[in-house]
PDB file of C-alpha atoms in Angstrom:
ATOM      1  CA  UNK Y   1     -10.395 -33.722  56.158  1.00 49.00           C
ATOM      2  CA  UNK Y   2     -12.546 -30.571  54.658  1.00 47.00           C
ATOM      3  CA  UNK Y   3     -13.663 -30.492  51.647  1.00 48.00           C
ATOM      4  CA  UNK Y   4     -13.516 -27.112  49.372  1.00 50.00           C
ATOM      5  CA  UNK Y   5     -16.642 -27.500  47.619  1.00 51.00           C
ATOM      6  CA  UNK Y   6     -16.713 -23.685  46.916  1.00 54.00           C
ATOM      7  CA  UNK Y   7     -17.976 -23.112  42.807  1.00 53.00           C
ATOM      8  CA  UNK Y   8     -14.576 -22.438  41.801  1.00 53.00           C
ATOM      9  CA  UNK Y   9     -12.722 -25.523  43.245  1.00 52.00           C
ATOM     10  CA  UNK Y  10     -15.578 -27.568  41.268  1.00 54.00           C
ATOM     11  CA  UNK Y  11     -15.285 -25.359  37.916  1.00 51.00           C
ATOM     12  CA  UNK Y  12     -12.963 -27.316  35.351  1.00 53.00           C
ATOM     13  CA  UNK Y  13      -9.554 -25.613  34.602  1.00 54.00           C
ATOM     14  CA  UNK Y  14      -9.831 -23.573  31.876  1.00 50.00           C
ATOM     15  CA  UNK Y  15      -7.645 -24.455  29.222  1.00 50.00           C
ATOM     16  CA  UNK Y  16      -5.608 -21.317  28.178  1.00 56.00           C
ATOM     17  CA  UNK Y  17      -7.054 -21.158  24.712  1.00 66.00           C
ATOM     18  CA  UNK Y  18      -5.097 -17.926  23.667  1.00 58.00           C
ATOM     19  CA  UNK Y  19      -1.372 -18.326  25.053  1.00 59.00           C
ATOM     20  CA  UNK Y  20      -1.598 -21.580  23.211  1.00 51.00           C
ATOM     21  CA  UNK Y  21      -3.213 -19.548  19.805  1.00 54.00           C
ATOM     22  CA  UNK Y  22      -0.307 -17.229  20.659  1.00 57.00           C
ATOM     23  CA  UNK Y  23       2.441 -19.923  21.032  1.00 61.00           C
ATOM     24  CA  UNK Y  24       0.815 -21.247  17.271  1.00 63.00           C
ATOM     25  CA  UNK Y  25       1.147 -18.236  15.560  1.00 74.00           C
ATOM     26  CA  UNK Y  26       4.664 -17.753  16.519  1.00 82.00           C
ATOM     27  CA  UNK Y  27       5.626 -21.058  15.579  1.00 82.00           C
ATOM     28  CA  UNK Y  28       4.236 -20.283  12.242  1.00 85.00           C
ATOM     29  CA  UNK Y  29       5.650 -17.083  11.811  1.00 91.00           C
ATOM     30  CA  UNK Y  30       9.713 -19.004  12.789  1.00 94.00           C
ATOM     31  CA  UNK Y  31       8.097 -21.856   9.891  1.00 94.00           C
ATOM     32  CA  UNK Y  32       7.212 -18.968   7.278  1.00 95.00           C
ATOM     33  CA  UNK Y  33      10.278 -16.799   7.860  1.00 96.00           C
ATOM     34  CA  UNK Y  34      12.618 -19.932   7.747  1.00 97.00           C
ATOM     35  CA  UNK Y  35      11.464 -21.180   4.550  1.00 97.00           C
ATOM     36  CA  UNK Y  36      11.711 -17.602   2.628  1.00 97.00           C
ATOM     37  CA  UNK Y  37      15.074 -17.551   4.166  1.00 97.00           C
ATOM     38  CA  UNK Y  38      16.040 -20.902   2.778  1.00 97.00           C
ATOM     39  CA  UNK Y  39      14.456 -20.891  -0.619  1.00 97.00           C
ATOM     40  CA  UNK Y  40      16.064 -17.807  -1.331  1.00 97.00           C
ATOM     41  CA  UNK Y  41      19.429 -19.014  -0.860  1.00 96.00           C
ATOM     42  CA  UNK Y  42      19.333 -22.696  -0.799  1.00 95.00           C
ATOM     43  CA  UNK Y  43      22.866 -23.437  -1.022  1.00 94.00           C
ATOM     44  CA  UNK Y  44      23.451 -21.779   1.814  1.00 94.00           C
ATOM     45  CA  UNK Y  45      20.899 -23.808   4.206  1.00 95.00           C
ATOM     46  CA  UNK Y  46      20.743 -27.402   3.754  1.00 93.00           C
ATOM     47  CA  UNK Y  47      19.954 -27.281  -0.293  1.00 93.00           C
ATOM     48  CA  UNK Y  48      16.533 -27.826  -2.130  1.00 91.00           C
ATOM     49  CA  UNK Y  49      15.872 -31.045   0.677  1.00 91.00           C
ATOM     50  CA  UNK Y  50      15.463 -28.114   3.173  1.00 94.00           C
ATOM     51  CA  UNK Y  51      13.136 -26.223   0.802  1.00 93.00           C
ATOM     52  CA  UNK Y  52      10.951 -29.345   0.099  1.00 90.00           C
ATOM     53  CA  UNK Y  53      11.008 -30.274   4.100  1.00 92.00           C
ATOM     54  CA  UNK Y  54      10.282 -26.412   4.859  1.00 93.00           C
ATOM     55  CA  UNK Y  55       7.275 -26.839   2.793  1.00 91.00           C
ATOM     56  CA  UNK Y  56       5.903 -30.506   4.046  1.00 89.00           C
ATOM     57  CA  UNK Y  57       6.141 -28.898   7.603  1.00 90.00           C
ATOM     58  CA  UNK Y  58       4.274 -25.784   6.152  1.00 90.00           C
ATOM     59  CA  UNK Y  59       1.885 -28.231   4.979  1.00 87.00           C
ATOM     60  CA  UNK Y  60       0.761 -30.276   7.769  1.00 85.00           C
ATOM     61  CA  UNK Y  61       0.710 -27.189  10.032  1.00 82.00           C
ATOM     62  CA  UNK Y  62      -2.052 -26.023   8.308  1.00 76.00           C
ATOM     63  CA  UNK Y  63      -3.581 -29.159   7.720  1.00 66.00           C
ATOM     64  CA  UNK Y  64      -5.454 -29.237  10.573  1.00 61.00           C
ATOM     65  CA  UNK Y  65      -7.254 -26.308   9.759  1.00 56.00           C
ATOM     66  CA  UNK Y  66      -7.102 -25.875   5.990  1.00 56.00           C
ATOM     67  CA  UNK Y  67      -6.435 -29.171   5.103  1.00 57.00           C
ATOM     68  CA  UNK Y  68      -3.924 -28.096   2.479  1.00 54.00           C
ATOM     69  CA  UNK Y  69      -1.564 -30.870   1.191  1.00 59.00           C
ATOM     70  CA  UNK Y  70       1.687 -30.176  -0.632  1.00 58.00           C
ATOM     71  CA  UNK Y  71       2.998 -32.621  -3.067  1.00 56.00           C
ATOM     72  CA  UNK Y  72       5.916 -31.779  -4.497  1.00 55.00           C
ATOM     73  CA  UNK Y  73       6.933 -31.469  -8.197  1.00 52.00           C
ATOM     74  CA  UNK Y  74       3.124 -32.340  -9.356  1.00 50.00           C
ATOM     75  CA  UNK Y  75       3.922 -32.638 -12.661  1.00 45.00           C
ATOM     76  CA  UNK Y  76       7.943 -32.638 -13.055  1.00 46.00           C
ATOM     77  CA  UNK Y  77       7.947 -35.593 -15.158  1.00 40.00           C
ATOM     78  CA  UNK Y  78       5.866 -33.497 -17.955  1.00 45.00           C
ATOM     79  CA  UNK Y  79       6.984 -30.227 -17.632  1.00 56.00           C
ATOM     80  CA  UNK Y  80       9.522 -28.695 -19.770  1.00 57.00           C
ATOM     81  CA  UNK Y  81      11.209 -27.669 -17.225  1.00 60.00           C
ATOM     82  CA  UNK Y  82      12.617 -30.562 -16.506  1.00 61.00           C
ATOM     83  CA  UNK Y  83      14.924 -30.691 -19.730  1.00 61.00           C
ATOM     84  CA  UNK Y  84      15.790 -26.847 -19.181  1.00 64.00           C
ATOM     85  CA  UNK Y  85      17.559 -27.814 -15.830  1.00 63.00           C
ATOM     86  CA  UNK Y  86      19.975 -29.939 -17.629  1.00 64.00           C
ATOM     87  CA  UNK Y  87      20.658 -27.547 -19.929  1.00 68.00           C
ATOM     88  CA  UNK Y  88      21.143 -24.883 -17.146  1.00 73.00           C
ATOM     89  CA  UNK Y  89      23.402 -27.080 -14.835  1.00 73.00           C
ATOM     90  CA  UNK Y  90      24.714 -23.623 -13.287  1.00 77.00           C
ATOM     91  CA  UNK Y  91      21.730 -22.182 -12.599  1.00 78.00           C
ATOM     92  CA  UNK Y  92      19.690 -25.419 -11.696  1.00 86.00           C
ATOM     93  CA  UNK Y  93      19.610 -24.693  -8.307  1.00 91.00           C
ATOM     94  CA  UNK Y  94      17.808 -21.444  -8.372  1.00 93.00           C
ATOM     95  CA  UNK Y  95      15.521 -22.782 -11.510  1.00 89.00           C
ATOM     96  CA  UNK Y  96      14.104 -25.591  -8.837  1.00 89.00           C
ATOM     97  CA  UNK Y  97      13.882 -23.044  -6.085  1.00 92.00           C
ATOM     98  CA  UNK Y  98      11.840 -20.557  -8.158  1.00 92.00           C
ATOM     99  CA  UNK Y  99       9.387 -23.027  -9.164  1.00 89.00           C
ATOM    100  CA  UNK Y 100       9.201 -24.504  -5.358  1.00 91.00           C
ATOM    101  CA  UNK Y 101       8.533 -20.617  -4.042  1.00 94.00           C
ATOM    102  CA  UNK Y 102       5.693 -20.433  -7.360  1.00 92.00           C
ATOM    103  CA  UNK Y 103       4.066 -23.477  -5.221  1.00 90.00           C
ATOM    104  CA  UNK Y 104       4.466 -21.527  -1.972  1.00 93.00           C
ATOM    105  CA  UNK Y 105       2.986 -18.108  -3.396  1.00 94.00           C
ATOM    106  CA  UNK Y 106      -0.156 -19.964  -4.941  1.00 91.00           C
ATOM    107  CA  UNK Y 107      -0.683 -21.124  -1.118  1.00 90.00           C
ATOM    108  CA  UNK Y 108      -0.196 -17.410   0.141  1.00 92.00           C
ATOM    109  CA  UNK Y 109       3.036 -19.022   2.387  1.00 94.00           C
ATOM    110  CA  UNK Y 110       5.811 -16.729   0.343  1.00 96.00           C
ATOM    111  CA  UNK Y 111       6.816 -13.356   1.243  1.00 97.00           C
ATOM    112  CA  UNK Y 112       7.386 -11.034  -1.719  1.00 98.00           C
ATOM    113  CA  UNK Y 113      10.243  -8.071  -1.351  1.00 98.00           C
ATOM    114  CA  UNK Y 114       8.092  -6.017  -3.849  1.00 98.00           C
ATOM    115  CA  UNK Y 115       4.473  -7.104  -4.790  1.00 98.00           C
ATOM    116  CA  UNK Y 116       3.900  -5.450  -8.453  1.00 98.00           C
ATOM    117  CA  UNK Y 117       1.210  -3.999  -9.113  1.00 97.00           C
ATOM    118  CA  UNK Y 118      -1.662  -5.476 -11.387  1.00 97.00           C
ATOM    119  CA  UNK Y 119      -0.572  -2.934 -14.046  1.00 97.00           C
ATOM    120  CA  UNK Y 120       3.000  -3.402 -13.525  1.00 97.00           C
ATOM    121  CA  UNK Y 121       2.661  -6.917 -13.632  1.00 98.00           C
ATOM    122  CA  UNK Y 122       0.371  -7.225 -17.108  1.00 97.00           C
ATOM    123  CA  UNK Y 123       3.533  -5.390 -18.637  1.00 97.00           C
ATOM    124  CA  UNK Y 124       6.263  -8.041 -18.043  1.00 97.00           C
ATOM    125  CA  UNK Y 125       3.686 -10.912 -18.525  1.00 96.00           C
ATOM    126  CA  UNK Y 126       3.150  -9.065 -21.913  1.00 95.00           C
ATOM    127  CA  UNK Y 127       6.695  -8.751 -22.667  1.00 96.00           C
ATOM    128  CA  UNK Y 128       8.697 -11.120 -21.290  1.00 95.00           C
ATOM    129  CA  UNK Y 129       8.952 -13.573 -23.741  1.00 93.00           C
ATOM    130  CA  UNK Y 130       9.220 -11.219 -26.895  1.00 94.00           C
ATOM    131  CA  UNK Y 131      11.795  -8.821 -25.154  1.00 96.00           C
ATOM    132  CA  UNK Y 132      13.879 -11.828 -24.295  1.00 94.00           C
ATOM    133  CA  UNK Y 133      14.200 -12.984 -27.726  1.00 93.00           C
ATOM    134  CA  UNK Y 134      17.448 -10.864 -27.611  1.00 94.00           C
ATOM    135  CA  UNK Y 135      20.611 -11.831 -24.955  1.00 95.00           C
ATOM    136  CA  UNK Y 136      19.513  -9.763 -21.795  1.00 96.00           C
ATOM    137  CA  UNK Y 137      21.955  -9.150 -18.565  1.00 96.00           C
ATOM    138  CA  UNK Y 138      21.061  -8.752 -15.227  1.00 96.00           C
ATOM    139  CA  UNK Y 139      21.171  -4.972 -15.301  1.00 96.00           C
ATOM    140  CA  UNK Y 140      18.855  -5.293 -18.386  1.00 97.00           C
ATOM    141  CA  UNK Y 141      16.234  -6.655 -16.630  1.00 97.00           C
ATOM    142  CA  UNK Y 142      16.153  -4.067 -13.889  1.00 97.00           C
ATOM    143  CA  UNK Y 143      16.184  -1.401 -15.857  1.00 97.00           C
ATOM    144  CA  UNK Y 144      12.986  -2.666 -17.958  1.00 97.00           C
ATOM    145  CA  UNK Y 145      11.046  -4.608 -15.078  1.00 98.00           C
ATOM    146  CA  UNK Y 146      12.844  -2.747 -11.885  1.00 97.00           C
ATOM    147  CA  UNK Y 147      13.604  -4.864  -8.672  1.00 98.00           C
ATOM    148  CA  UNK Y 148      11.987  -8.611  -8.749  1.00 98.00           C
ATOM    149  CA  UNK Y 149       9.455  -9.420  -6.253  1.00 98.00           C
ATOM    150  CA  UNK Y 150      11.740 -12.119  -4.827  1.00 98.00           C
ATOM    151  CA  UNK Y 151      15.757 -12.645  -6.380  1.00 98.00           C
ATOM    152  CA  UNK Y 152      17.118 -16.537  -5.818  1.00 97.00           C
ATOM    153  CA  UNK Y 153      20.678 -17.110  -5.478  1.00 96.00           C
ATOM    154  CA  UNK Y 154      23.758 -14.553  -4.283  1.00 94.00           C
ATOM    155  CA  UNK Y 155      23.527 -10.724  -4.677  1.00 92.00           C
ATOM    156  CA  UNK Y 156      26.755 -11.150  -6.554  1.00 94.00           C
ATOM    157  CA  UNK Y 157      25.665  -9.637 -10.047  1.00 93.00           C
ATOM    158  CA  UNK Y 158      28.096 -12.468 -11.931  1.00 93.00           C
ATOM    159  CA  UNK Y 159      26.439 -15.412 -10.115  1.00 93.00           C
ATOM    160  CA  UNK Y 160      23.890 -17.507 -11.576  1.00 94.00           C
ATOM    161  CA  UNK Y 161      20.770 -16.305 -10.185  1.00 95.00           C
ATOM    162  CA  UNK Y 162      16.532 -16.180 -10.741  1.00 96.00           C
ATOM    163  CA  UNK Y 163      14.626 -13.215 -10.914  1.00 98.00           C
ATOM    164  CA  UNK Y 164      10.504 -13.810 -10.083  1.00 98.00           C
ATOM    165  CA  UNK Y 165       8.453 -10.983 -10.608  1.00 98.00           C
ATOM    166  CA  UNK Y 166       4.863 -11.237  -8.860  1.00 98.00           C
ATOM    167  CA  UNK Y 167       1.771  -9.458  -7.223  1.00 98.00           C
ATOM    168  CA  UNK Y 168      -0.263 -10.271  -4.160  1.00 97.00           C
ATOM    169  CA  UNK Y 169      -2.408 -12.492  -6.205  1.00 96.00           C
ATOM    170  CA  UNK Y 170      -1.530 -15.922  -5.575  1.00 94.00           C
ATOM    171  CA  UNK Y 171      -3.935 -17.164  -9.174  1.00 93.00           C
ATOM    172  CA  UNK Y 172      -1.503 -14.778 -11.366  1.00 95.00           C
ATOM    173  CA  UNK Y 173       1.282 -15.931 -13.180  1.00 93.00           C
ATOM    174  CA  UNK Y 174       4.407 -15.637 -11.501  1.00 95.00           C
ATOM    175  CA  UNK Y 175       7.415 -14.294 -13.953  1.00 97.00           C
ATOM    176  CA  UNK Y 176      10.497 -16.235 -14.055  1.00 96.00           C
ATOM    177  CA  UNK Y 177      13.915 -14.769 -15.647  1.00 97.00           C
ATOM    178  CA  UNK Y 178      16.308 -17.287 -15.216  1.00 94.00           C
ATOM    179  CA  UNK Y 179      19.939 -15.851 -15.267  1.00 95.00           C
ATOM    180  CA  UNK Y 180      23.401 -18.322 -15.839  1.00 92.00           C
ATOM    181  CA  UNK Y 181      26.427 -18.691 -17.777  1.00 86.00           C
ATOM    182  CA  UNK Y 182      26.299 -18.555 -21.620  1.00 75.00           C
ATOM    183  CA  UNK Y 183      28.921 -20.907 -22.558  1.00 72.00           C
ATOM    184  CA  UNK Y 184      28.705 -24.726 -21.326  1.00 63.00           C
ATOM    185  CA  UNK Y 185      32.052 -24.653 -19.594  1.00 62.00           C
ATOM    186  CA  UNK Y 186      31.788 -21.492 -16.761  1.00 55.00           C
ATOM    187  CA  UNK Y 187      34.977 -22.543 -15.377  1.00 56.00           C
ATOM    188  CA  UNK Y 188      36.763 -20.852 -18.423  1.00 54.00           C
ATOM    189  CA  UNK Y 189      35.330 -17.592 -18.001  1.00 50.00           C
ATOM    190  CA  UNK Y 190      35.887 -14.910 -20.002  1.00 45.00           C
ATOM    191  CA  UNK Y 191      39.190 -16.039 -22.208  1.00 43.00           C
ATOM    192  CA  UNK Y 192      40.941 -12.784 -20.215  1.00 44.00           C
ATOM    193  CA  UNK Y 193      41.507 -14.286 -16.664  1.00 39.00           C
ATOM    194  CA  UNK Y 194      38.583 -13.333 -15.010  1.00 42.00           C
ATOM    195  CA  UNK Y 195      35.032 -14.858 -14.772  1.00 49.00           C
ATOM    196  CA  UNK Y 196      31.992 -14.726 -17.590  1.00 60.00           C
ATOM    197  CA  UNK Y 197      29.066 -12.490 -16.393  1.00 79.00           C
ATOM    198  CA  UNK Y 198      25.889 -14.100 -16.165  1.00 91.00           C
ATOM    199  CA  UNK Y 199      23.549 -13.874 -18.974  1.00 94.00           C
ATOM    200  CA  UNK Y 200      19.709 -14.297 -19.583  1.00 96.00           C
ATOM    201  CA  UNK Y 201      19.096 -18.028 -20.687  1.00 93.00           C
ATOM    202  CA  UNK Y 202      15.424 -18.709 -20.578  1.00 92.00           C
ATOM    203  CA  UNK Y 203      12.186 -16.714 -18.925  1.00 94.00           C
ATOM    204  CA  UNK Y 204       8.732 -18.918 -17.819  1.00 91.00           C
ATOM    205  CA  UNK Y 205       5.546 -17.622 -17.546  1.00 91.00           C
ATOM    206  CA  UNK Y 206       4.059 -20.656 -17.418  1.00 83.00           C
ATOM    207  CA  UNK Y 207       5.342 -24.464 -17.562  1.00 70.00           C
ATOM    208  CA  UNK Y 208       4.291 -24.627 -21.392  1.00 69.00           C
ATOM    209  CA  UNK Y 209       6.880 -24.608 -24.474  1.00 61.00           C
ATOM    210  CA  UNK Y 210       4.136 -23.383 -27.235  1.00 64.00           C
ATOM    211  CA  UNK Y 211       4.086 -20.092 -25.392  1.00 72.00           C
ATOM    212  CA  UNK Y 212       5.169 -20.477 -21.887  1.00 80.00           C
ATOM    213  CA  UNK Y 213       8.780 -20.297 -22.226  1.00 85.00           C
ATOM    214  CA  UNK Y 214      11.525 -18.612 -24.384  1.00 89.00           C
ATOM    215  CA  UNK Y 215      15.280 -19.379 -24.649  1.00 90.00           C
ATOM    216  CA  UNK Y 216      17.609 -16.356 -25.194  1.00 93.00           C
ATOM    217  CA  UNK Y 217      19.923 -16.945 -28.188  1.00 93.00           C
ATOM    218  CA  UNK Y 218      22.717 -17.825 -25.157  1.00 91.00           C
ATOM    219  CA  UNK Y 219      20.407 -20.367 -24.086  1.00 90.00           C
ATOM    220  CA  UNK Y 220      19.583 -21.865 -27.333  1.00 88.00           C
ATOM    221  CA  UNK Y 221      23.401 -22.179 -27.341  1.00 86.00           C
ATOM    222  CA  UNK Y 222      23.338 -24.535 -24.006  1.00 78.00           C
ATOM    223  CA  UNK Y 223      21.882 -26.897 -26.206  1.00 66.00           C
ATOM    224  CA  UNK Y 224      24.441 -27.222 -28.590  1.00 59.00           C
TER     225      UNK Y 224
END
């Protein structure tokens, strides 16, 4: 029997340190992509189970290096947005799924379709809540904010539907305009055959009623 005993038959196997860096990053890339796909349009791919799965899994993949830990709904027993979502029973969907992708953001994992800038962004954090003291529509809130940094629920303009304006800092306050039907019973639509247009209910700028939220008069009127 002979014997290679040559320096490279004796050198360990080098483990290949950047194909499996490459394979990572990939993998992360499919696990980022996914969930901005999903939270975006949660009814359409698996519901808010696959949002809050998305993020665990976003989680522990960068646990290793990070050790960042997501728990979910931190403090939904306190906040006040916990009785807004049964007034909003429409639009609950999209309420949850805005406050899920505010989690995501403040860990840098959600990808913004237009990042405002820090002027920009001091406007509707300035005005939000005064300007929606009045019933707002959709189209309102483009025209005075322009597009949101990331829209949840259907591009149909008479489906419920949140609007999140943000910038590239995950520490600033993300802008929530939450958008659903005005009258408690959207079944009945309009009273002409065809269906109610969504309306402006509430807008969050932070999880606090003194001066975090507002209700539009149409959502003071889910309350009745």
């Amino acid at each position: 029997m002979v014997l290679d005993v040559s320096p490279q038959a004796q050198a360990p196997r080098a483990v290949p340190t950047v194909a499996l860096v490459e394979r990572t990053d990939r993998a992360s890339k499919r696990l980022l992509e996914e969930f901005n796909q999903t939270v975006r349009r949660p009814d359409e791919f698996g519901g808010l189970s696959a949002v809050a799965r998305l993020l665990d899994r976003l989680a522990a993949s960068e646990r290793r290096t990070t050790g960042s830990v997501w728990i979910p709904d931190t403090n939904a027993r306190l906040a006040p947005s916990g009785l807004l979502r049964g007034a909003f029973p429409d639009s609950d969907i999209y309420v949850i799924a805005s406050q899920y992708a505010e989690d995501a953001h403040r860990r840098s994992w959600l990808r913004l379709d237009r990042s405002l800038t820090p002027a920009e962004h001091a406007v509707v954090v300035d005005r939000a809540l005064a300007w929606s003291e009045t019933d707002r529509s959709l189209s309102d809130i483009l025209a005075e904010f322009g597009p949101p940094s990331v829209m949840f629920g259907p591009q149909d303009p008479n489906r419920p539907k949140t609007l999140s304006y943000a910038t590239d800092d995950p520490s600033a306050p993300v802008v929530a305009f939450h958008l659903g039907s005005a009258q408690a019973d959207p079944d009945k639509g309009a009273g002409d055959g065809t269906s109610a247009a969504v309306a402006l209910l509430a807008v969050r700028v932070r999880d606090d009623f003194l001066d975090g939220w507002e209700l539009t008069p149409s959502g003071l009127n889910r309350f009745h």
